[in-house]
Coordinates of C-alpha atoms in Angstrom, one line a residue:
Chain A
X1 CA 5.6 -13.6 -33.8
X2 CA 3.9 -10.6 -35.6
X3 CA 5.5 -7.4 -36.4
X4 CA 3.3 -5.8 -34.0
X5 CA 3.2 -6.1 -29.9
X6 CA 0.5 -3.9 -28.5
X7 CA -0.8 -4.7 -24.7
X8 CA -2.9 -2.4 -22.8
X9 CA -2.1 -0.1 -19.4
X10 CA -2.6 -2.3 -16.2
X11 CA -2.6 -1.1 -12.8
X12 CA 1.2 -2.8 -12.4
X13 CA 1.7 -2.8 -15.9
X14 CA 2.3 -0.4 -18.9
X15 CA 1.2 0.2 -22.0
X16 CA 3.6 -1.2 -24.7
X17 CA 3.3 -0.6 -28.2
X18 CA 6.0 -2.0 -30.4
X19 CA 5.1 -1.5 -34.2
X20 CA 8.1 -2.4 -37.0
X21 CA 5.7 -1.0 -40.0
X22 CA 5.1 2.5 -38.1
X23 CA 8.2 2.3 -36.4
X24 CA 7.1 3.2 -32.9
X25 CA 8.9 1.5 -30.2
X26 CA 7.2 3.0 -26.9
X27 CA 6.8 1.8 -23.3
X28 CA 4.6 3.5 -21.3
X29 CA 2.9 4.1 -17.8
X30 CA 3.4 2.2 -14.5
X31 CA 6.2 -0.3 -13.9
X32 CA 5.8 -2.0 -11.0
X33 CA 4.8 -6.5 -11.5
X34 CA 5.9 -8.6 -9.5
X35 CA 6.5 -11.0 -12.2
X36 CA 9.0 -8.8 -14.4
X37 CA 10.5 -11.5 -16.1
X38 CA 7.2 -13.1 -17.1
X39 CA 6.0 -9.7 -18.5
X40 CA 8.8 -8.7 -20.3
X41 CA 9.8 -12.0 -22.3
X42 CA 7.3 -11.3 -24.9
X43 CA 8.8 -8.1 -25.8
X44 CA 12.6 -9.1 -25.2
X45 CA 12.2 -12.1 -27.8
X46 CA 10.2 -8.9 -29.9
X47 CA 13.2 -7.0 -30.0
X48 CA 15.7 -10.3 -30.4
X49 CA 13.9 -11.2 -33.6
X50 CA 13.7 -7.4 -34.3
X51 CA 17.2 -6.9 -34.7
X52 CA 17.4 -9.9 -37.1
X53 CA 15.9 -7.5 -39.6
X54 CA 15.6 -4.3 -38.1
X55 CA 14.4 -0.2 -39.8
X56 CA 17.2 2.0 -40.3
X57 CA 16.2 3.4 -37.4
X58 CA 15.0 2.7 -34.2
X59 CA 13.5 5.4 -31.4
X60 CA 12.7 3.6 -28.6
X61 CA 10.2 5.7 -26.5
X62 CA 10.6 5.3 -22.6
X63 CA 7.9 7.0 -20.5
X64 CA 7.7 5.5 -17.1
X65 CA 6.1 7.2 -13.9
X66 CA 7.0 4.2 -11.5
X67 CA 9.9 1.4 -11.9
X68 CA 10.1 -1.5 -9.3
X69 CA 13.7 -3.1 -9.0
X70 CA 13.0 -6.0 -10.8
X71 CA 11.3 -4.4 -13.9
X72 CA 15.0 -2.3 -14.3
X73 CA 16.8 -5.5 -14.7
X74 CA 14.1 -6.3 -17.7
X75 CA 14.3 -2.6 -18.7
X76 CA 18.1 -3.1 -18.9
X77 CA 17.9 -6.5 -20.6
X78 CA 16.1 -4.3 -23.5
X79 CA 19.0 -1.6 -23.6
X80 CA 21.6 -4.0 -23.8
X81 CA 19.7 -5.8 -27.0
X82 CA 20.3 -2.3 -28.4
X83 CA 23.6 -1.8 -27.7
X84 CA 24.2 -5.8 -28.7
X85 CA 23.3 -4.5 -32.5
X86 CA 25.1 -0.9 -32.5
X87 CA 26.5 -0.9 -36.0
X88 CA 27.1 1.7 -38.8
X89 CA 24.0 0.8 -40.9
X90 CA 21.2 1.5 -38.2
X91 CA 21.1 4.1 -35.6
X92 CA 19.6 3.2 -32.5
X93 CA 18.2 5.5 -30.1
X94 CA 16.4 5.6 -26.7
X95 CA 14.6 8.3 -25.0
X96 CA 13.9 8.8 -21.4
X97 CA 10.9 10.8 -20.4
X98 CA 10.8 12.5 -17.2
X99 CA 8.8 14.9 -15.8
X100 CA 10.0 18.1 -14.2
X101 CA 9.7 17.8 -10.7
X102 CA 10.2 14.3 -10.5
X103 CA 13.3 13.6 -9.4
X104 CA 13.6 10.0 -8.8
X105 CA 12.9 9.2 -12.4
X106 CA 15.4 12.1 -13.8
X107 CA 17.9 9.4 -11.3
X108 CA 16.6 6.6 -12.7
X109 CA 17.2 7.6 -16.5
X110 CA 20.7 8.8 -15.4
X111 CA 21.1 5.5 -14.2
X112 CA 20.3 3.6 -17.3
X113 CA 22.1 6.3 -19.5
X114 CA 25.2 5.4 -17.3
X115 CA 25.1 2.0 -18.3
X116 CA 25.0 2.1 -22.1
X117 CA 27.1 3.0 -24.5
X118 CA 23.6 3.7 -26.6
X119 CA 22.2 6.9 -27.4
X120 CA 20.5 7.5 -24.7
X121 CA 18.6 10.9 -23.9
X122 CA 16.9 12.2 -20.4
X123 CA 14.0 14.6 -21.7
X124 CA 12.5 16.6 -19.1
X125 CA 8.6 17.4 -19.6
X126 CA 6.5 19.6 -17.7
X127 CA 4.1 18.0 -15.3
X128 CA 0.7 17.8 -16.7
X129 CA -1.3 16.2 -14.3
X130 CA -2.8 17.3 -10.9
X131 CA 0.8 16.8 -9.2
X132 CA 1.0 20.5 -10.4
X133 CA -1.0 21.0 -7.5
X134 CA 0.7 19.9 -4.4
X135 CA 3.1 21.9 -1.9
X136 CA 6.1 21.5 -3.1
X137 CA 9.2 22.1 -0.4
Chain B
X1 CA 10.3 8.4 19.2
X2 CA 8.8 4.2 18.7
X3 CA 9.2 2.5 21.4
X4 CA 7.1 -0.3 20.3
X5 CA 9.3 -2.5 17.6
X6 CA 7.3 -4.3 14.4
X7 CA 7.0 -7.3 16.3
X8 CA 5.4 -5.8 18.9
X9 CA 2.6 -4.8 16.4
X10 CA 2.7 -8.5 15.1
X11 CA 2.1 -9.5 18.3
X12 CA -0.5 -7.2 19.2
X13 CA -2.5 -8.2 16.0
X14 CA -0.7 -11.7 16.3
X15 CA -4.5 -13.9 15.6
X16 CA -5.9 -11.4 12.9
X17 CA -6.0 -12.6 9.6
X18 CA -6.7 -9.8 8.2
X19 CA -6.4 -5.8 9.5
X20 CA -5.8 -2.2 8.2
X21 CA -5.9 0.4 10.7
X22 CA -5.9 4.4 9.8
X23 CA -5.1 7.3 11.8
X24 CA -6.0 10.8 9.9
X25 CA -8.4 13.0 7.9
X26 CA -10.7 11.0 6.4
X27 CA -11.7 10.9 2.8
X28 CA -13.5 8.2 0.9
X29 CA -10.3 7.0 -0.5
X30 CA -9.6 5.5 2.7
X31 CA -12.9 3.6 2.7
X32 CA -12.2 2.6 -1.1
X33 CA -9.0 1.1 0.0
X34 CA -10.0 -0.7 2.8
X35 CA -12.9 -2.4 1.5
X36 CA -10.9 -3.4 -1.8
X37 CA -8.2 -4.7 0.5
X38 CA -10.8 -6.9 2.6
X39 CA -12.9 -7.6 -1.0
X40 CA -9.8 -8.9 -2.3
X41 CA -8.1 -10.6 0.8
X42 CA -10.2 -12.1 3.3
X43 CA -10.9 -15.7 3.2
X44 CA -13.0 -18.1 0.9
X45 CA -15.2 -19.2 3.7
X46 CA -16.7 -15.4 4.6
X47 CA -16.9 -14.7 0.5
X48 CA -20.6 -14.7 1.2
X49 CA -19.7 -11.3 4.2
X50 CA -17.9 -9.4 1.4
X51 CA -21.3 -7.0 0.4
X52 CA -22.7 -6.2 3.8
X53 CA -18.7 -5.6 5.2
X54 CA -18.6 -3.5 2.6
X55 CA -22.2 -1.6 3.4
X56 CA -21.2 -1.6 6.8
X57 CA -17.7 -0.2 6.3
X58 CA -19.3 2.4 4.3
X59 CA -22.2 3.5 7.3
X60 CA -19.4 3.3 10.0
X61 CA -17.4 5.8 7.5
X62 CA -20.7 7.8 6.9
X63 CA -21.2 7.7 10.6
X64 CA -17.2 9.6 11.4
X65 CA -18.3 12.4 9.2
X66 CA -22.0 12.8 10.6
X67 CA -20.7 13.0 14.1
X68 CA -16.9 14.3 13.9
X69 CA -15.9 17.9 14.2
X70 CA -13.4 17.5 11.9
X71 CA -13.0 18.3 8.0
X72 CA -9.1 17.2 7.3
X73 CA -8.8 15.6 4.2
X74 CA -5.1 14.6 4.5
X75 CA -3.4 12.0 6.6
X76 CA -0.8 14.7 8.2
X77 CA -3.3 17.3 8.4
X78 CA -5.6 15.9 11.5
X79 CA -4.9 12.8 13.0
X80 CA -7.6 12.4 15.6
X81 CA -9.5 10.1 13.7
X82 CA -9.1 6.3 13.5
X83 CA -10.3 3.7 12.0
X84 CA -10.1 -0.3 11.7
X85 CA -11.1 -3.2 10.1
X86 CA -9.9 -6.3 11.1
X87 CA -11.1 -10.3 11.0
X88 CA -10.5 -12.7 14.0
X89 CA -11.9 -16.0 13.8
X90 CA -15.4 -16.0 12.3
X91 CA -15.9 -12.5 13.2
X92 CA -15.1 -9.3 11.2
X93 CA -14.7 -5.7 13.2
X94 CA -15.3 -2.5 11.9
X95 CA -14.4 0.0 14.5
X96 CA -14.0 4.2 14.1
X97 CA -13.2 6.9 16.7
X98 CA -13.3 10.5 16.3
X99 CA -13.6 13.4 18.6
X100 CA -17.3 14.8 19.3
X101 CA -18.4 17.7 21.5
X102 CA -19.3 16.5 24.6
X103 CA -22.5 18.2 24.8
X104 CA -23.3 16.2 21.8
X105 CA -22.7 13.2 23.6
X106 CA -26.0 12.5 25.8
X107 CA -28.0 12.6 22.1
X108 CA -25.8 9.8 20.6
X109 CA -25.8 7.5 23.7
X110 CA -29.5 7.8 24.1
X111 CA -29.8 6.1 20.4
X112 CA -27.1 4.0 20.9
X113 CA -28.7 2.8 23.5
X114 CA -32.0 2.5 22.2
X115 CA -30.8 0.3 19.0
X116 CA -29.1 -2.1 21.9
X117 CA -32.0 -2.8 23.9
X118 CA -34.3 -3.6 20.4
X119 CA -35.3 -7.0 18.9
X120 CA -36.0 -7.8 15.5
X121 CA -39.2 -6.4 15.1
X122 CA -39.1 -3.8 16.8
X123 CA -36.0 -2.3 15.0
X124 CA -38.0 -2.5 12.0
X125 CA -40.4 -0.5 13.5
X126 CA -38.3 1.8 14.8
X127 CA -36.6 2.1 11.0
X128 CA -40.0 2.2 9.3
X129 CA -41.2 5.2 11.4
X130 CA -37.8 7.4 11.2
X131 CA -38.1 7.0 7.7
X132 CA -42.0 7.8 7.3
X133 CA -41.7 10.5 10.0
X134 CA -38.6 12.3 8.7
X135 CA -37.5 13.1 12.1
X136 CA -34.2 14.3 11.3
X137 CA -32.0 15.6 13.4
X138 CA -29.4 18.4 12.7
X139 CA -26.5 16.2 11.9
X140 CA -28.2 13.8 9.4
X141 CA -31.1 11.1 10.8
X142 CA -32.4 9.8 14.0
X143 CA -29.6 6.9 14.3
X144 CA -30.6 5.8 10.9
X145 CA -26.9 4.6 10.7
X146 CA -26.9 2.7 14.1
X147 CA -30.5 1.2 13.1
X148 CA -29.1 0.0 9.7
X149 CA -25.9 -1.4 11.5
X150 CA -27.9 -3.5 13.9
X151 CA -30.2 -4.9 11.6
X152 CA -27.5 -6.2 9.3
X153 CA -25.4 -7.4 12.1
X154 CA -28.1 -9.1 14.2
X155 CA -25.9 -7.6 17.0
X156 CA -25.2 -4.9 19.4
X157 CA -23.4 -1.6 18.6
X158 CA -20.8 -1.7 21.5
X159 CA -19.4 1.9 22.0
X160 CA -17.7 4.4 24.9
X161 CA -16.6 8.3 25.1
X162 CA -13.3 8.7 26.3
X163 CA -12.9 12.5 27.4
X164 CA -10.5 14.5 25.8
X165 CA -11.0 17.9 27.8
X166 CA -13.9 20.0 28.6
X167 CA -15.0 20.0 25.2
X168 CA -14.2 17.1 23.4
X169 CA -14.1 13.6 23.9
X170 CA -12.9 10.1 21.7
X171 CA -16.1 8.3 20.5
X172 CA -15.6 4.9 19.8
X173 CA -18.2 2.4 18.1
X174 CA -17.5 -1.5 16.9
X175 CA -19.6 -3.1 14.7
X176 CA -19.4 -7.1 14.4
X177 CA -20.5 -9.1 12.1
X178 CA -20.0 -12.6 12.5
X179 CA -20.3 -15.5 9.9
X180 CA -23.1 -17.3 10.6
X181 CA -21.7 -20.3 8.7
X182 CA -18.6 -20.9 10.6
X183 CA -18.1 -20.5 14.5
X184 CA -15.1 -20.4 16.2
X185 CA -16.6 -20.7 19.6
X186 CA -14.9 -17.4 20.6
X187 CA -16.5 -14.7 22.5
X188 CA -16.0 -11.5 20.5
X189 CA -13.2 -9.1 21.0
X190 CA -14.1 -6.3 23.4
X191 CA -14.2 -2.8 22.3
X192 CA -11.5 -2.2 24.8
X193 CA -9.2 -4.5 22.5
X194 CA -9.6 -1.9 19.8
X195 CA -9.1 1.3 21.7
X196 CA -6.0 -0.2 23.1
X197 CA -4.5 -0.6 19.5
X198 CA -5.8 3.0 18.9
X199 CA -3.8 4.3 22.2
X200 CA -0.6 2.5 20.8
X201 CA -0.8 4.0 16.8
X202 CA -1.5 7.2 18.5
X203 CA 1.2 6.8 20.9
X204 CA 3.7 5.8 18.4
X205 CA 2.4 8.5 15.0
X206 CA 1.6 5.2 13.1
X207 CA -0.6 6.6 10.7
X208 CA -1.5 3.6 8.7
X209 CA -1.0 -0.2 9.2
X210 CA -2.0 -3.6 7.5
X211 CA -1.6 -7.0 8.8
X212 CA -2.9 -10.2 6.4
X213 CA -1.0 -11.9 3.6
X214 CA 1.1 -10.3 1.1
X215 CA 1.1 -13.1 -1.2
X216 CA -2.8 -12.4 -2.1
X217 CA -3.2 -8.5 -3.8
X218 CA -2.2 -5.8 -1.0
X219 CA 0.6 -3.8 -3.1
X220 CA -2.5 -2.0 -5.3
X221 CA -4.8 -0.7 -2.7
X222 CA -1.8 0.4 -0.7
X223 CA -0.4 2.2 -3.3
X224 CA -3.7 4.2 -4.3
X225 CA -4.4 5.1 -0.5
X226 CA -0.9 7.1 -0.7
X227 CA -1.0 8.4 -4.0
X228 CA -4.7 9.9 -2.8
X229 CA -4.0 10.5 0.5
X230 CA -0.7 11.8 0.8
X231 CA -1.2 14.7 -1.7
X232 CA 0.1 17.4 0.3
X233 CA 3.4 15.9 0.7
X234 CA 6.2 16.6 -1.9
X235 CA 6.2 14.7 -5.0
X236 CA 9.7 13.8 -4.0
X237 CA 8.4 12.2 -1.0
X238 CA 5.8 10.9 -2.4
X239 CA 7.5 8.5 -4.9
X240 CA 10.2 7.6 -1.8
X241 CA 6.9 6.3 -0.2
X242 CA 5.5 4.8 -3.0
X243 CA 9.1 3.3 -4.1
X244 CA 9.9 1.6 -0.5
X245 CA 6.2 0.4 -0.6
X246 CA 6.6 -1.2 -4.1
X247 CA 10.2 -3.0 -3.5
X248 CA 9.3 -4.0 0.5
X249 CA 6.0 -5.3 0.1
X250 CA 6.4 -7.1 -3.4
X251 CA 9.6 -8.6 -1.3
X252 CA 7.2 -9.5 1.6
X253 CA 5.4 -11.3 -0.9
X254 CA 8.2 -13.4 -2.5
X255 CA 10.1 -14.4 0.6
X256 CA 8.2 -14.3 3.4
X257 CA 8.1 -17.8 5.2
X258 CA 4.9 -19.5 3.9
X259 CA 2.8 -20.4 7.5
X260 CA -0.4 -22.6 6.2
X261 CA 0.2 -21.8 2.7
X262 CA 0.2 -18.1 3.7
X263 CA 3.0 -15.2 3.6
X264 CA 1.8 -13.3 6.9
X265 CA 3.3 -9.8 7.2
X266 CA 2.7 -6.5 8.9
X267 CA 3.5 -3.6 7.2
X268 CA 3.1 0.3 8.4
X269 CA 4.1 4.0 7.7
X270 CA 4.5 6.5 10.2
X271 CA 5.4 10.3 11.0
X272 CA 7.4 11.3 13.4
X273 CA 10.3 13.7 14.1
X274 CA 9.4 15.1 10.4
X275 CA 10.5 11.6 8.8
X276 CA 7.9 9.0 7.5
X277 CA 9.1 6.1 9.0
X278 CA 8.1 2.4 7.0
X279 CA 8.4 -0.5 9.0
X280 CA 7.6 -4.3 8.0
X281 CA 7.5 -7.3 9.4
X282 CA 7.4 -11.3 8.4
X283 CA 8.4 -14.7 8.8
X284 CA 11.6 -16.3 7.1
X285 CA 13.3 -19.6 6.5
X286 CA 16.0 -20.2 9.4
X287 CA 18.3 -21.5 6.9
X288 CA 17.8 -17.5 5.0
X289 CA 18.5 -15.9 8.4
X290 CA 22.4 -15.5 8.1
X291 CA 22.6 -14.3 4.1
X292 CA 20.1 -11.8 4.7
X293 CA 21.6 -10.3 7.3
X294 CA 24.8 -10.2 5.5
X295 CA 23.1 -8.6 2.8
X296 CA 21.7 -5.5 4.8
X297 CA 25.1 -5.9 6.9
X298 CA 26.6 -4.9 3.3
X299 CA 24.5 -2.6 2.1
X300 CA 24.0 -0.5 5.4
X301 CA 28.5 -0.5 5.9
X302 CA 28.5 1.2 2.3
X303 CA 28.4 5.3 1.6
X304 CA 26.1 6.9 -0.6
X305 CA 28.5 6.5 -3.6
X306 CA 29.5 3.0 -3.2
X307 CA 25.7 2.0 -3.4
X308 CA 25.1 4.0 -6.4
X309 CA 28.2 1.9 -8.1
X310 CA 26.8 -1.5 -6.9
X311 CA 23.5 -0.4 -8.5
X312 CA 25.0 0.3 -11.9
X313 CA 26.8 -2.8 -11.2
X314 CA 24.0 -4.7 -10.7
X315 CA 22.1 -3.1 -13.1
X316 CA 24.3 -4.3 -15.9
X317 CA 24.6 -7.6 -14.9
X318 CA 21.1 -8.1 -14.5
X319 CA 21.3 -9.9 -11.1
X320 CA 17.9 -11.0 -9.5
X321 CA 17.2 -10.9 -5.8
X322 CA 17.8 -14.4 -5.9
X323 CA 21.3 -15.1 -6.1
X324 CA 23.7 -15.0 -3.1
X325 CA 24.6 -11.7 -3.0
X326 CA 22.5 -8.5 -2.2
X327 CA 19.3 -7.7 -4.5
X328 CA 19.0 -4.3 -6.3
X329 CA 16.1 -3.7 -4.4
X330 CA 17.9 -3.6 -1.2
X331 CA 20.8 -1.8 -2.5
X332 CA 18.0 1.0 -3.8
X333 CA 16.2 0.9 -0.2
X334 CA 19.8 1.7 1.6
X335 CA 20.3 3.9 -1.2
X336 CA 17.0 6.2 -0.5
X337 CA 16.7 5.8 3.5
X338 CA 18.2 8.6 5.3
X339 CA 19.9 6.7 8.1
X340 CA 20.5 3.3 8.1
X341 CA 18.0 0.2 7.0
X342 CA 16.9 -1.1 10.7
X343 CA 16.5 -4.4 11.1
X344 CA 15.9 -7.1 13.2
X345 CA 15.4 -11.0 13.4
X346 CA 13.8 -12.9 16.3
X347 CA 14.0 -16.8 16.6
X348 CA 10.6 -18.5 16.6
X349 CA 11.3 -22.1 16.1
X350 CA 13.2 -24.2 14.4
X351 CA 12.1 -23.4 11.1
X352 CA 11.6 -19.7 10.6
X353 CA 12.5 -16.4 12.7
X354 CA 10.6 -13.1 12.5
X355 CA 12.3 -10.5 10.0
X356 CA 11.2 -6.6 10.7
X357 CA 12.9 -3.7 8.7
X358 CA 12.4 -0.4 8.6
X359 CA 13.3 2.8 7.0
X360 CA 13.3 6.4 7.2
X361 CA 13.2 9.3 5.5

């Protein structure tokens, strides 16, 4: 396995980009496969061998519109990696993306954040796509 | 308030292999997602049907907008319309209704009628000389449309007005196409099937429902019919729906009772009361029956809080749907329904029983 895990957006699928030599760490986009645990081996044995030799610091970038049940068990398998190599000579972060009026992710990052001792941080961004548009009530 | 249960939908569409049904303003998001769900779903055997349903889905669509009155573009917004695809036997049904003004009416019939009484040649004719002459009328073409459907079915054009009120009446057209490779032997489903199953979606606010099987791709179109249709909705509610539709159908699709190698299911949203209601509905193993029900027995007997515990719980330990207990997607649906999940299960043999849910909110 390469330092670097890049696969592209899918309709059910994000976008993941995992680079050790950049240091980006980001998961991105839509959530939703049925086959969770198929998709997200790859990128938990990534992060296994990772943290045999890992930067000083990792950021670890979550930005997800749409998570299915099964993908937050994955999702969760990933944060616990993190908080399986929480020591004094790396610091470990993870950030939660949601966006402003979208309440059911601000939840679902609440939810992860409750269940690690990780850094974890919710940060809200303002909507920029057409949702801006709809009647809100 | 439904009166009609999920299995009384099954039922009613009980020997489709395929259906979508919609109920709303019209938009060509609709069209995209029922001709990807039919592209993508219907059988090996009718591969060859897949460009001409398509055409014809397409002209029956064109056909609402030529001759409705209406100019919703949002499934709450106008709900006269309705439209269906569906499959039965060798023969695939494309049927729309909308409301038209019934001094429009007599014009419509007469080339309705006229495309029914034609043969082969002289339809050609007929198309040859509204194209050359240009005779077009006010609302787009002389029956261009009906001419096109006819020629590519090699059938009639069955239709009827139903009158609303003085002004108005409920046109309804079916176009069949049948396979010309495989016969059935059946005689085709009346039009009076189809307006029965539009008087029961009207009667009950169902505003969209599928039939077919969920182990073949119906999650995607589904969910890009409500993230483009439902855009004057909250974005609150509009994950809710999207989230139920993600976790029950993808479930659908991994436990539903296989029936000749296929995972039937029915599956439909509706609005009533101000709630969106979502209702499924497929086959399970016998031998699943009693842990299932303990499962939504569990979940439904918890509050608000105790859910959001067994979440994190789950969560943590990283428990699949699989094991014994309650799933995390079943734990979330309780969690995000207003009332209770509904549920019911209904014996049909010795091997499975019919499993219907719904949820509201």
């Amino acid at each position: 396995m390469s330092d670097l895990y890049i696969i592209e957006k899918t309709e059910y699928t994000p976008e993941i980009i995992l680079d050790k030599e950049e240091g980006v760490y980001t998961i991105k986009g839509r959530v939703i496969t049925e086959n969770a645990q198929e998709f997200f081996e790859p990128v938990i044995n990534w992060f296994l061998k990772y943290f045999k030799k890992p930067n000083r610091e990792t950021k670890l970038i979550l930005d997800i519109d749409y998570i299915n049940s099964s993908c937050s068990i994955e999702i969760m398998k990933i944060i616990n990696i993190f908080e399986n190599n929480l020591n004094k000579n790396n610091v470990l972060k993870i950030i939660w993306f949601y966006k402003s009026d979208d309440e059911k992710s601000k939840e679902q990052g609440a939810e992860f954040k409750l269940s690690t001792s990780v850094n974890f941080e919710l940060i809200k961004v303002e909507s920029t796509n057409n949702l801006e548009e709809f009647n809100f009530d | 308030m439904t009166t009609k249960t999920i299995y009384d939908f099954y039922k009613l569409l009980e020997n489709d292999n395929i259906s979508f049904s919609y109920r709303g303003g019209f938009t060509n998001n609709v069209l995209t997602t029922a001709t990807q769900l039919f592209k993508e779903n219907i059988g090996e055997e009718h591969s060859k049907l897949k460009n001409k349903l398509s055409f014809l889905m397409i002209e029956s669509f064109q056909n609402i907008s030529r001759y409705s009155e209406q100019e919703g573009n949002d499934i709450l917004e106008d709900t006269s319309e309705f439209f269906m695809t569906r499959n039965v036997g060798d023969t695939f049904y494309i049927i729309s209704a909308n409301l038209i003004d019934n001094d429009k009416i007599p014009t419509v019939k007469e080339k309705l009628e006229r495309v029914n009484t034609l043969d082969k040649s002289e339809l050609n004719k007929l198309y040859r000389e509204v194209l050359t002459n240009k005779q077009i009328s006010e609302k787009g073409g002389a029956g261009l449309g009906f001419i096109e459907m006819v020629r590519k079915t090699k059938g009639k054009l069955p239709f009827d007005f139903v009158k609303v009120d003085e002004k108005q009446s409920m046109f309804f057209m079916q176009i069949e196409l049948k396979n010309p490779k495989v016969d059935d032997g059946l005689e085709p489903l009346p039009l009076s099937d189809a307006k029965f199953v539009q008087e029961i979606v009207a009667d009950e606010n169902i505003l969209m429902m599928h039939k077919g099987d969920f182990s073949k791709e119906a999650v995607g179109p589904m969910l890009r019919m409500v993230e483009e249709n439902m855009q004057n909705v909250s974005l609150k509610v509009h994950k809710k729906i999207f989230h139920f539709l993600v976790e029950i159908l993808q479930n659908i699709s991994k436990h539903a009772y296989p029936i000749n190698e296929k995972r039937e299911g029915i599956f439909q949203i509706g609005f009533d009361d101000n709630k969106f209601h979502i209702g499924t509905g497929n086959f399970i193993a016998k031998d699943e029956v009693a842990n299932l029900k303990n499962q939504i027995e569990m979940v439904n007997s918890k509050t608000k809080e105790e859910l959001n515990e067994l979440y994190r719980k789950y969560l943590r330990e990283g428990k699949s749907t699989k094991t014994g207990s309650a799933g995390l997607g079943l734990i979330d649906l309780a969690r995000e329904t207003t009332d209770k999940i509904n549920f019911e299960f209904i014996e049909i043999n010795n091997n499975y029983s019919f499993f219907s849910l719904t949820v509201n909110f």
